[in-house]
mmCIF file with all atom_site columns, C-alpha atoms in Angstrom:
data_model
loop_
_atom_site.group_PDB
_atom_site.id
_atom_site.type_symbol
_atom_site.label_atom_id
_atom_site.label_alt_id
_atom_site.label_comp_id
_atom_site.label_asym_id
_atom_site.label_entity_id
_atom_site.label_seq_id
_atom_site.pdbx_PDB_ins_code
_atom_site.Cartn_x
_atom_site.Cartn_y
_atom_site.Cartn_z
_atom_site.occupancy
_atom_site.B_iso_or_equiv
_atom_site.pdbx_formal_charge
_atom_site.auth_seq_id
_atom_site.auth_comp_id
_atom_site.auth_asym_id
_atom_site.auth_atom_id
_atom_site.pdbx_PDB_model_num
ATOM 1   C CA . UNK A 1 1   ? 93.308  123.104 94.848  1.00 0.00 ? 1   UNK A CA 1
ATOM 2   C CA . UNK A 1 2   ? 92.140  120.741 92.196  1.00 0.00 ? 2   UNK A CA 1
ATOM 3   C CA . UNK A 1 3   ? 88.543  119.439 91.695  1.00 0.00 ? 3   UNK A CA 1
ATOM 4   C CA . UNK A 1 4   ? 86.728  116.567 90.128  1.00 0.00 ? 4   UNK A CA 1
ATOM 5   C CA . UNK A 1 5   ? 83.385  117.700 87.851  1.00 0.00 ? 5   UNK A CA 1
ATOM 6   C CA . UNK A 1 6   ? 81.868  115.745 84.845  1.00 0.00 ? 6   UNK A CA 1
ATOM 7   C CA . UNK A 1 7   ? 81.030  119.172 83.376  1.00 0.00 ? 7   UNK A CA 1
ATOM 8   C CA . UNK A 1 8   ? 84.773  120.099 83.055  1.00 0.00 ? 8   UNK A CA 1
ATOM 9   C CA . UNK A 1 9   ? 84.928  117.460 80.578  1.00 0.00 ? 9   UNK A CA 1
ATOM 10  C CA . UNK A 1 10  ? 88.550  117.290 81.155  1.00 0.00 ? 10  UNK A CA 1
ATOM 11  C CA . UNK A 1 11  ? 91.203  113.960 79.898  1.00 0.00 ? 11  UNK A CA 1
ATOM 12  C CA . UNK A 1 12  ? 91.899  112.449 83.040  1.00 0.00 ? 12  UNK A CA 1
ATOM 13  C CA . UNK A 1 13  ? 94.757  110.076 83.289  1.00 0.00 ? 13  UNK A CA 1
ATOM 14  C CA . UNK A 1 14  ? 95.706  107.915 85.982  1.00 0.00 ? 14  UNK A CA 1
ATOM 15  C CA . UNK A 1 15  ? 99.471  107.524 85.725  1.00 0.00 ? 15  UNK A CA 1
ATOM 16  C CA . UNK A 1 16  ? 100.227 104.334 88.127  1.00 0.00 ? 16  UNK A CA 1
ATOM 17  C CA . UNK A 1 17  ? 103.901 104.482 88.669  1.00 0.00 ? 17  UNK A CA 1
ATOM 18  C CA . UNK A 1 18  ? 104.920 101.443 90.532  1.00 0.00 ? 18  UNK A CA 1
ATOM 19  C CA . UNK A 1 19  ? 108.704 101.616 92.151  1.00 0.00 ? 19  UNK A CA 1
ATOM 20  C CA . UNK A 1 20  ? 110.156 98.867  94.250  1.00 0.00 ? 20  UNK A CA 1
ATOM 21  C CA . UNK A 1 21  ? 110.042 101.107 97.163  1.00 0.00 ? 21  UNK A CA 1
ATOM 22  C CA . UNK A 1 22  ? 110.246 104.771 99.270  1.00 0.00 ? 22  UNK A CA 1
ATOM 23  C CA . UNK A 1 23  ? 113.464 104.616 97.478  1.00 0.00 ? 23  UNK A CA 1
ATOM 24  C CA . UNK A 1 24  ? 111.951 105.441 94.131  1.00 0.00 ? 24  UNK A CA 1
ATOM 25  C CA . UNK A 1 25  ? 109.030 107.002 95.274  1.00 0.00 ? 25  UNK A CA 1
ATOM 26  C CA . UNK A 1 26  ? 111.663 109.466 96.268  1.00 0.00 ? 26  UNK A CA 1
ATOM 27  C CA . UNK A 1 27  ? 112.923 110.032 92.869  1.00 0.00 ? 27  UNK A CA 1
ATOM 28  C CA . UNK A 1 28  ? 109.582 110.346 91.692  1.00 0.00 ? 28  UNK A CA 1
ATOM 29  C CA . UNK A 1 29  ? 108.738 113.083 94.144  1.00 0.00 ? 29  UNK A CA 1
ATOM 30  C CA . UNK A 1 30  ? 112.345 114.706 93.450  1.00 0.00 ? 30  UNK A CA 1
ATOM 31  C CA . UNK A 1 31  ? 111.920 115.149 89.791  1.00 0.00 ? 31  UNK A CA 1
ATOM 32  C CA . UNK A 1 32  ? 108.133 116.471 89.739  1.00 0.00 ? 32  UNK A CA 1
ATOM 33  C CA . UNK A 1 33  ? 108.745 118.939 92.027  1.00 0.00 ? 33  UNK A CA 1
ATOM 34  C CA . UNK A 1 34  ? 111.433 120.311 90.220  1.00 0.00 ? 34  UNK A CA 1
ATOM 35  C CA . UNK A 1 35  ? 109.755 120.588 86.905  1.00 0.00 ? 35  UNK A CA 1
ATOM 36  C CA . UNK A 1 36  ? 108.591 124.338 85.620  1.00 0.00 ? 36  UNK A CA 1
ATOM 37  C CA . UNK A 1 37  ? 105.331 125.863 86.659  1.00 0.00 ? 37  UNK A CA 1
ATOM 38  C CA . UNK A 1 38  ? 102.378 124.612 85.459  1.00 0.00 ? 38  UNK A CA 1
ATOM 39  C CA . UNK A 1 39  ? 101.095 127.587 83.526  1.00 0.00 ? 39  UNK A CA 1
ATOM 40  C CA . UNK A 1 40  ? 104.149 126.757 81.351  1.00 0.00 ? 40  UNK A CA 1
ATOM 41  C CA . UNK A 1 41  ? 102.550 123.691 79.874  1.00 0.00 ? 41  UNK A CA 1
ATOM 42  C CA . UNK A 1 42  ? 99.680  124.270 77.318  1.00 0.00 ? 42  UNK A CA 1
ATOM 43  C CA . UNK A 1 43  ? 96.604  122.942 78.448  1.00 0.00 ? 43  UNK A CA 1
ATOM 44  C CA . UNK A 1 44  ? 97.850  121.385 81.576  1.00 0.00 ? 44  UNK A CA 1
ATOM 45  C CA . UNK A 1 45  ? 95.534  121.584 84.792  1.00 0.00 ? 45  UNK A CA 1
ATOM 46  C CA . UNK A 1 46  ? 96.735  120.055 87.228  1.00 0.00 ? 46  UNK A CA 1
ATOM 47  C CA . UNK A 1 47  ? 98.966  116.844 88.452  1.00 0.00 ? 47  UNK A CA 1
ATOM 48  C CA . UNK A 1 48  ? 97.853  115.351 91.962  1.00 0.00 ? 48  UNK A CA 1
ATOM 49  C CA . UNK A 1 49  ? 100.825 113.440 93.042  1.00 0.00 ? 49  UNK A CA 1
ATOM 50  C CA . UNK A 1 50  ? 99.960  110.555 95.499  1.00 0.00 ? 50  UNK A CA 1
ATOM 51  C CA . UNK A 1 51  ? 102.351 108.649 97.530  1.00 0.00 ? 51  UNK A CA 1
ATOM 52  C CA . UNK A 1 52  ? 100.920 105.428 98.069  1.00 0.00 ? 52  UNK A CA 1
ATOM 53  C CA . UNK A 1 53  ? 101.320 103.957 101.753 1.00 0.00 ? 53  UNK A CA 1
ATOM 54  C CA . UNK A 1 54  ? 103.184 100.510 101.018 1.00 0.00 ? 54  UNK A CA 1
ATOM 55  C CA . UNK A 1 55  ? 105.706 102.324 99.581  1.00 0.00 ? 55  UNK A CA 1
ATOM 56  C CA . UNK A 1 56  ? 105.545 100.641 96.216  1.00 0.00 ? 56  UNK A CA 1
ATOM 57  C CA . UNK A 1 57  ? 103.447 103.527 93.748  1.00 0.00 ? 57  UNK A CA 1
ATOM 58  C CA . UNK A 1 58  ? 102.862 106.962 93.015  1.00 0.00 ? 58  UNK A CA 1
ATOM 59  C CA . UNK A 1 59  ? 99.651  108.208 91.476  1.00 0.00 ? 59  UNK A CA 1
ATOM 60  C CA . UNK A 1 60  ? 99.371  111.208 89.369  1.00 0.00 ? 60  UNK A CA 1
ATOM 61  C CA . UNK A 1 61  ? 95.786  112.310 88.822  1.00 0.00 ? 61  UNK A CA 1
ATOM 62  C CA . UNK A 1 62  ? 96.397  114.427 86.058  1.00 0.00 ? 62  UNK A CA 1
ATOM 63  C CA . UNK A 1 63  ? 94.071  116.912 84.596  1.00 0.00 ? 63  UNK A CA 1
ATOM 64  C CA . UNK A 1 64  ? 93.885  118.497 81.057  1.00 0.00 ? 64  UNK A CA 1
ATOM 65  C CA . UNK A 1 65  ? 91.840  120.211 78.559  1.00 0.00 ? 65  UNK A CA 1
ATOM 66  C CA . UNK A 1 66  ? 91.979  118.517 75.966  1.00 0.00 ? 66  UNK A CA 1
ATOM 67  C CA . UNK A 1 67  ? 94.054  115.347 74.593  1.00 0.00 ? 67  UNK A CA 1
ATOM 68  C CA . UNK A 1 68  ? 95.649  117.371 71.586  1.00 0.00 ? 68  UNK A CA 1
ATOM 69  C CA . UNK A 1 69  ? 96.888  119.488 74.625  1.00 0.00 ? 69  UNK A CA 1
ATOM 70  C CA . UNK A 1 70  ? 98.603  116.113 76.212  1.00 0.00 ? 70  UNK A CA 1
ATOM 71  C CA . UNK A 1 71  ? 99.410  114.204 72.903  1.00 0.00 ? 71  UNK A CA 1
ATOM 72  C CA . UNK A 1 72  ? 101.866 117.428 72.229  1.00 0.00 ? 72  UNK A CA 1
ATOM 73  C CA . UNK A 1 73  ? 103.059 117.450 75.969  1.00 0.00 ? 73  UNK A CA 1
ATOM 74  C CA . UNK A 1 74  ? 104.191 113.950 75.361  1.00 0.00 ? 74  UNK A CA 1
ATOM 75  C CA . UNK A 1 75  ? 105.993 114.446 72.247  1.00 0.00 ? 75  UNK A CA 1
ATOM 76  C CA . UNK A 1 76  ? 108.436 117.230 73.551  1.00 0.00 ? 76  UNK A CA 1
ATOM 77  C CA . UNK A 1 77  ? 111.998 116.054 73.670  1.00 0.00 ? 77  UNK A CA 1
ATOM 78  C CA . UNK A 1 78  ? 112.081 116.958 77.441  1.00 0.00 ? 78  UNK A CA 1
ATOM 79  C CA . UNK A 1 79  ? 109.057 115.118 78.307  1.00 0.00 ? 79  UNK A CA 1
ATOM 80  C CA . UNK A 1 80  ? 110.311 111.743 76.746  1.00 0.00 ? 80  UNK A CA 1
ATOM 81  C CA . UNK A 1 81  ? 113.493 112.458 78.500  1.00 0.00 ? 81  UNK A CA 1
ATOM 82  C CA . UNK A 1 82  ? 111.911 113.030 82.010  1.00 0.00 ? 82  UNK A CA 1
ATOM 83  C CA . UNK A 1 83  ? 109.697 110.046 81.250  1.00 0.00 ? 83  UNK A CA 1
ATOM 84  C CA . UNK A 1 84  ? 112.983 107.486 80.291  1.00 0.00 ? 84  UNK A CA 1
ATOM 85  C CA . UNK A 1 85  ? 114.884 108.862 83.781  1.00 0.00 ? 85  UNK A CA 1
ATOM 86  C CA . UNK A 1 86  ? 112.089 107.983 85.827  1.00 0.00 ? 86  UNK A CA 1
ATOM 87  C CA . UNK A 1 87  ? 111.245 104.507 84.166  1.00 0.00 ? 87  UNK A CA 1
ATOM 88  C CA . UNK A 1 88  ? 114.920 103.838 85.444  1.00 0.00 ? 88  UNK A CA 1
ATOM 89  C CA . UNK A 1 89  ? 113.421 103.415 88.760  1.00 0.00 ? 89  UNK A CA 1
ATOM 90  C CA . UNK A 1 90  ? 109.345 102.749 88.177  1.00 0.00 ? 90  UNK A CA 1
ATOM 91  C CA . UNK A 1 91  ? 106.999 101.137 85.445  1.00 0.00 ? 91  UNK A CA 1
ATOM 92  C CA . UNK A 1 92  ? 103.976 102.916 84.408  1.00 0.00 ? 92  UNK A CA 1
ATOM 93  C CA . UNK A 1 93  ? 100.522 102.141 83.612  1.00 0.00 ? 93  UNK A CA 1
ATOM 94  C CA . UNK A 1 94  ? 98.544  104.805 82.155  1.00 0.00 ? 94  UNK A CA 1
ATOM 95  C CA . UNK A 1 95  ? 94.953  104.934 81.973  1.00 0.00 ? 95  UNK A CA 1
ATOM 96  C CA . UNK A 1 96  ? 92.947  107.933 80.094  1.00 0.00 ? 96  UNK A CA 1
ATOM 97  C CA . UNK A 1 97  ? 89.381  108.611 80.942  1.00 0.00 ? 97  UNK A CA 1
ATOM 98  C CA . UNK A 1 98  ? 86.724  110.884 80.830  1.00 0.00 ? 98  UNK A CA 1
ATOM 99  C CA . UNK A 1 99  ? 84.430  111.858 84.663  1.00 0.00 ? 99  UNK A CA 1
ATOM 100 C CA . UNK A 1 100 ? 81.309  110.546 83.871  1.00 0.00 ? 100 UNK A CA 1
ATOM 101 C CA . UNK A 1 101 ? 80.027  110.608 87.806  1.00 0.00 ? 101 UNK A CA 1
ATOM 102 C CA . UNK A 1 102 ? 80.640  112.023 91.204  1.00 0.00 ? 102 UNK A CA 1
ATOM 103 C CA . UNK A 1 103 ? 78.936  111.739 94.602  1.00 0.00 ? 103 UNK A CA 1
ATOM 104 C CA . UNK A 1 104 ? 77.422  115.479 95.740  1.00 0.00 ? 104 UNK A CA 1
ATOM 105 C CA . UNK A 1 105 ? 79.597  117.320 97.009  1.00 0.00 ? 105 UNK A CA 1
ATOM 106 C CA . UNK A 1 106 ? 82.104  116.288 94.418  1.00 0.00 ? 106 UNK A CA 1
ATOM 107 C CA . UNK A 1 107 ? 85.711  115.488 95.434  1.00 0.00 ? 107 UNK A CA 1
ATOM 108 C CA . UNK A 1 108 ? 88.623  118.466 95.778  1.00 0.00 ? 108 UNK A CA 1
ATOM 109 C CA . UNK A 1 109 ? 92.055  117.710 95.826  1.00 0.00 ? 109 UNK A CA 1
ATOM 110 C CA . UNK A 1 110 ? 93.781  119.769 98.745  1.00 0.00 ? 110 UNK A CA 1
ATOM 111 C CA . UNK A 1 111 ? 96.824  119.220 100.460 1.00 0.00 ? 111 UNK A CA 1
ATOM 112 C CA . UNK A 1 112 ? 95.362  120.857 103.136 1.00 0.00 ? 112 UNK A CA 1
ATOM 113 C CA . UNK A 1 113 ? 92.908  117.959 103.337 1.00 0.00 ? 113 UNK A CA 1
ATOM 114 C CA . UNK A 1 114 ? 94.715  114.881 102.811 1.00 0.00 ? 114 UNK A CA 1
ATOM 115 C CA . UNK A 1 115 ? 92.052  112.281 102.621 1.00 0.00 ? 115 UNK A CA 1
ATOM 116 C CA . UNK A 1 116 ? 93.017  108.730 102.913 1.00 0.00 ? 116 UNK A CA 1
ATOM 117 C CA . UNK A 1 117 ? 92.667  108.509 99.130  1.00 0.00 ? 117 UNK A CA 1
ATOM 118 C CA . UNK A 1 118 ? 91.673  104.969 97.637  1.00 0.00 ? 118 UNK A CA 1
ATOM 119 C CA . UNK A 1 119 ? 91.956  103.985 93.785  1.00 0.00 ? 119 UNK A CA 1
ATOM 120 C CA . UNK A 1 120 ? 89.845  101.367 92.465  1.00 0.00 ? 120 UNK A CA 1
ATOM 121 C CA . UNK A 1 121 ? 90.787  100.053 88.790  1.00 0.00 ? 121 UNK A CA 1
ATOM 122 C CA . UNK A 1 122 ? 88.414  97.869  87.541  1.00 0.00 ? 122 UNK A CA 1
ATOM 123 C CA . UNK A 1 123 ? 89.285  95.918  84.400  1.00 0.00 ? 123 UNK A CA 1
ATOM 124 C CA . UNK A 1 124 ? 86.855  94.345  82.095  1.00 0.00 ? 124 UNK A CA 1
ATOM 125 C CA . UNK A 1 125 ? 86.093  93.127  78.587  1.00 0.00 ? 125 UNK A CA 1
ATOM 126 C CA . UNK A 1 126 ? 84.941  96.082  76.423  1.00 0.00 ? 126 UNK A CA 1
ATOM 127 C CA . UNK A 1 127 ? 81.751  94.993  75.808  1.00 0.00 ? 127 UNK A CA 1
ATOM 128 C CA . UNK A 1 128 ? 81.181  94.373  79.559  1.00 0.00 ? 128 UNK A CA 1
ATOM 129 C CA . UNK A 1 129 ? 82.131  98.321  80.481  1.00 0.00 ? 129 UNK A CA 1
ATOM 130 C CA . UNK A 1 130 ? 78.744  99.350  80.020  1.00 0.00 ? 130 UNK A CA 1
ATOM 131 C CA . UNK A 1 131 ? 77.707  96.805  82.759  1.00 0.00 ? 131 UNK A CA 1
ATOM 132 C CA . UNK A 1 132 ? 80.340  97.894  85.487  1.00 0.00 ? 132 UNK A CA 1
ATOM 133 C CA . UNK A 1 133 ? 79.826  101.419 84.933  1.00 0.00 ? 133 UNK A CA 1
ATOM 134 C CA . UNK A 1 134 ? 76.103  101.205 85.550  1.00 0.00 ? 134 UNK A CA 1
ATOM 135 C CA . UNK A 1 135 ? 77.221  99.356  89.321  1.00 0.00 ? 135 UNK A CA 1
ATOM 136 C CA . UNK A 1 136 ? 79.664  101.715 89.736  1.00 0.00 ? 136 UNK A CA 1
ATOM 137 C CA . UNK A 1 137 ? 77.821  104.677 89.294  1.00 0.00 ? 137 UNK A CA 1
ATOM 138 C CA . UNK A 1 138 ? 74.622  103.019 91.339  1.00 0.00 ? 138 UNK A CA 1
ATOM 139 C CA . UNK A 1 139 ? 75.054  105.012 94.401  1.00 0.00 ? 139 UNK A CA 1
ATOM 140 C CA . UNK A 1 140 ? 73.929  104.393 97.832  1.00 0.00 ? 140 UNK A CA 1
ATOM 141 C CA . UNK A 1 141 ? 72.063  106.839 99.135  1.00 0.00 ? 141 UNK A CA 1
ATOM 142 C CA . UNK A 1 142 ? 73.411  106.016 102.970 1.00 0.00 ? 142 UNK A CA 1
ATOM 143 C CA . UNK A 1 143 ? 76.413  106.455 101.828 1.00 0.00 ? 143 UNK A CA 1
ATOM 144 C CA . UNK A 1 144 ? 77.274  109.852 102.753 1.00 0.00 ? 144 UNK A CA 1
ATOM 145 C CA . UNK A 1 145 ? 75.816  109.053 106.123 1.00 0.00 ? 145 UNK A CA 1
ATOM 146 C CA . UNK A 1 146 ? 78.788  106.468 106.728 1.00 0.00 ? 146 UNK A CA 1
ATOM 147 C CA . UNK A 1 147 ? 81.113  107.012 109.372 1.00 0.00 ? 147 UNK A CA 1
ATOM 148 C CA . UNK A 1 148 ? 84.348  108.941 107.147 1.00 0.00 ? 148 UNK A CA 1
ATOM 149 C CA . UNK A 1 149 ? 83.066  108.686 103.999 1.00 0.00 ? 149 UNK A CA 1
ATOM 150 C CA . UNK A 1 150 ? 84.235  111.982 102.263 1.00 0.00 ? 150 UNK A CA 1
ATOM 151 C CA . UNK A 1 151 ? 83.381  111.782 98.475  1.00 0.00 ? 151 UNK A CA 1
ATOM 152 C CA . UNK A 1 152 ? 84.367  109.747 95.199  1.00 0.00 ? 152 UNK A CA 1
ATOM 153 C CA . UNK A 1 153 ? 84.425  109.866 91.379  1.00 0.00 ? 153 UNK A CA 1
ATOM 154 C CA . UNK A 1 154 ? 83.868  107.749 88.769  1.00 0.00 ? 154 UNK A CA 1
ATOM 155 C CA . UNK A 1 155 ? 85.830  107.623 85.344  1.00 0.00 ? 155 UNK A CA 1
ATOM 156 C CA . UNK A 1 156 ? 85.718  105.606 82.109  1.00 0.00 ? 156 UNK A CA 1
ATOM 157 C CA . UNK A 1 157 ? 88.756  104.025 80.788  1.00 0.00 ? 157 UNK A CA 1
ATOM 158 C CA . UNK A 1 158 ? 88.712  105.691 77.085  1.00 0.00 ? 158 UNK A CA 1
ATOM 159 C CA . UNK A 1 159 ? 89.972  101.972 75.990  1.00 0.00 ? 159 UNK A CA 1
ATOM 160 C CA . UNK A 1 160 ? 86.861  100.787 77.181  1.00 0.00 ? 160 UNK A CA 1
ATOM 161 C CA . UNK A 1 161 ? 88.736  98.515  79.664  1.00 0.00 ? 161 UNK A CA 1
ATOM 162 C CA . UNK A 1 162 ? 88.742  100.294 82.563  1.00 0.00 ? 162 UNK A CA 1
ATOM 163 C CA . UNK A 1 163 ? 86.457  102.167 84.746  1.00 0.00 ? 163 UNK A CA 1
ATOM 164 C CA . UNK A 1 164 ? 88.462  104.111 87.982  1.00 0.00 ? 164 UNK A CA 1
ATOM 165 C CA . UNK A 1 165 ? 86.997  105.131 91.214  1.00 0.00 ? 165 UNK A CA 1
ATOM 166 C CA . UNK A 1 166 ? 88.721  107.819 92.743  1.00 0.00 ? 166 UNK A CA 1
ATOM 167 C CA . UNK A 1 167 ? 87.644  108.122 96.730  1.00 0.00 ? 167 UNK A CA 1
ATOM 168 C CA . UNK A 1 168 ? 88.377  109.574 99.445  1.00 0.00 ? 168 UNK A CA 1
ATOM 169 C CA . UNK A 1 169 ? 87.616  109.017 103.275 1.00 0.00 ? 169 UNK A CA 1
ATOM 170 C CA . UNK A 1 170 ? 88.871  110.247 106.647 1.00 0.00 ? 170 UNK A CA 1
ATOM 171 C CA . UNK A 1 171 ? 90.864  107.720 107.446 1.00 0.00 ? 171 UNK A CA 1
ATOM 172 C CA . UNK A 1 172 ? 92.093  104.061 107.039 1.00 0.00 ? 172 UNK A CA 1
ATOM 173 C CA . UNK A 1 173 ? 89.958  102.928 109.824 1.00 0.00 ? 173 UNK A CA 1
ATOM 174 C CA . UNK A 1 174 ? 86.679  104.008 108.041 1.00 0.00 ? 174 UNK A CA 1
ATOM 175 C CA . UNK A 1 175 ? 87.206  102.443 105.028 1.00 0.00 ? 175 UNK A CA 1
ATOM 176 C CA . UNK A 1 176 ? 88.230  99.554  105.906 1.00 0.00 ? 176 UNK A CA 1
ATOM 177 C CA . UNK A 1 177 ? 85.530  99.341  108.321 1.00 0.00 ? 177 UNK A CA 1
ATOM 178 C CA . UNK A 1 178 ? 82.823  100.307 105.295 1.00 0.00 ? 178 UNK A CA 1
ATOM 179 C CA . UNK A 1 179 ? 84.252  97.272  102.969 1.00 0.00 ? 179 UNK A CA 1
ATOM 180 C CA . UNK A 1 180 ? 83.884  94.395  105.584 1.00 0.00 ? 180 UNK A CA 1
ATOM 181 C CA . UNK A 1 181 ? 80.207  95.111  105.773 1.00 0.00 ? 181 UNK A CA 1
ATOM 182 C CA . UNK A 1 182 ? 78.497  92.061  104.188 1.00 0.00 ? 182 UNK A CA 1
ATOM 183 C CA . UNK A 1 183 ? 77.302  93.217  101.054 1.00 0.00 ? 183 UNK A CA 1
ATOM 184 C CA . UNK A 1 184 ? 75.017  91.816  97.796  1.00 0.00 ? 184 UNK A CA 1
ATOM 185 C CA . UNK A 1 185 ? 76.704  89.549  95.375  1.00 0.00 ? 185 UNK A CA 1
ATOM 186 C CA . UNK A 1 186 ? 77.716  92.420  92.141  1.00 0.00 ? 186 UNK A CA 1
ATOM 187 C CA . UNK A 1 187 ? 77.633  91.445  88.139  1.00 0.00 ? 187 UNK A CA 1
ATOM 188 C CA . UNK A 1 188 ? 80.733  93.094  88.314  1.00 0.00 ? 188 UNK A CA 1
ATOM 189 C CA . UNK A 1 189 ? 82.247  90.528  90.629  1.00 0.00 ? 189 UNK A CA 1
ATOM 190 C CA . UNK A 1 190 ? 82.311  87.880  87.796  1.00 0.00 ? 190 UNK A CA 1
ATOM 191 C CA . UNK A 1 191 ? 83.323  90.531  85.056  1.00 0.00 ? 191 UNK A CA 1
ATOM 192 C CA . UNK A 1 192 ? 86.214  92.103  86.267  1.00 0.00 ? 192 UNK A CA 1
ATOM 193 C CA . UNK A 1 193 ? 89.145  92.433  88.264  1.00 0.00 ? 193 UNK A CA 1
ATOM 194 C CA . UNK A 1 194 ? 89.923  95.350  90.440  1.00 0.00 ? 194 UNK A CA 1
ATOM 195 C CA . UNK A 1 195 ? 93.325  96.511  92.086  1.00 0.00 ? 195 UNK A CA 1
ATOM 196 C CA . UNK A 1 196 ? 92.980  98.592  94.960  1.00 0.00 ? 196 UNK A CA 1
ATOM 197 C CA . UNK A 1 197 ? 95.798  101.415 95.681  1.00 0.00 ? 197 UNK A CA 1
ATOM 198 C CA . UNK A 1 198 ? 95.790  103.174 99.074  1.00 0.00 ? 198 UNK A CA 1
ATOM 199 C CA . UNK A 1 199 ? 97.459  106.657 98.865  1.00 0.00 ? 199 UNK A CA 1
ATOM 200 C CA . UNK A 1 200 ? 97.500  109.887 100.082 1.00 0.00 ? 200 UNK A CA 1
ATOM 201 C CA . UNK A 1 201 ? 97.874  113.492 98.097  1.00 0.00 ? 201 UNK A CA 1
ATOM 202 C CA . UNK A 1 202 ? 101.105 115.110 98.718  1.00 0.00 ? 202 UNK A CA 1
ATOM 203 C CA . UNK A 1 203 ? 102.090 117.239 96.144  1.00 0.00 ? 203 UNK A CA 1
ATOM 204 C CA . UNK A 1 204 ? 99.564  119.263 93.539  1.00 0.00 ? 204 UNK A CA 1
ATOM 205 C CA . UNK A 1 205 ? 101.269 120.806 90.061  1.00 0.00 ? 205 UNK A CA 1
ATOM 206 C CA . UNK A 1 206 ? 98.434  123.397 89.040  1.00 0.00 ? 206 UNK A CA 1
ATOM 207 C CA . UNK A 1 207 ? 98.059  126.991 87.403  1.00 0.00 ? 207 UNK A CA 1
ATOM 208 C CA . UNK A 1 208 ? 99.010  129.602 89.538  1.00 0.00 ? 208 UNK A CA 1
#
């Protein structure tokens, strides 16, 4: 079981991998799980593999120590050539961050809780991140008393374009049910763009 903490102060990267359907999330799935074990990789954490429910993405929250640890995970040979066999089928978007908030209790990642996992990317100019962070990061304090809210994250892009919430609820139903409350007009609405992914955790790469 993974978990999300600011004070693990780990590089976080959202690896989007969009296919054109189950097809290639397939593929995906095929070739992560039969990579090595984890402890094999310096510095690696964890990789949360998501399937995403339209059939069109695959997530991997992945968790290291440090980004000298990933920069020389990228460079192997075998990386780049696991990398070019599954842009065959998928292009990637990869976003690195740092955890700079979480709601209390602060998410795990279990497969033997499957939360109906939703990922917000917001995109802004750099000089506006500071603005959507600060809304981001403004919790509600009802919140936890809404009907299958679970928990969430918050991450800043390193770029400075992005900030990612990672949350998760009980189910479709209560989500959806949250976001057609009316709500307050945001900053953030006229600053950014967000793309919403709706996935669930299915596979988790960690140190045994």
């Amino acid at each position: 079981m993974s978990s999300i903490r600011v004070a693990d102060g780990y590089l976080t990267l959202f690896n989007i991998f969009h296919t054109d359907g189950p097809e290639g999330q397939q593929g995906l799935f095929d070739q992560w799980r039969s990579l090595p074990p984890a402890n094999t990789q310096p510095g690696l954490v964890a990789g949360n593999f998501h399937r995403s429910f339209d059939g069109r993405s695959v997530i991997n929250y992945a968790q290291w120590r440090s980004r000298a640890d990933y920069d020389a995970f990228i460079a192997e040979r075998g990386t780049q050539g696991r990398l070019k066999q599954a842009l065959t089928y998928s292009r990637m978007d990869s976003v690195a961050c740092e955890v700079v908030h979480t709601w209390d209790p602060a998410p795990d990642l279990s497969l033997d809780r499957p939360w109906f996992t939703v990922v917000v990317v917001v995109t802004s100019a750099p000089a506006d991140q500071p603005v959507v962070l600060k809304e981001m990061t403004d919790d509600d304090p009802g919140l936890g008393e809404v009907p299958g809210y679970v928990s969430h994250a918050v991450h800043r892009g390193l770029s400075g374009e992005h900030v990612i919430k990672y949350a998760q609820w009980q189910d479709e139903e209560s989500f959806h049910a949250f976001v057609s409350r009316p709500r307050p007009a945001s900053p953030v609405d006229s600053l950014a763009t967000a793309e919403l992914y709706f996935s669930r955790l299915e596979y988790i790469r960690e140190r045994s």
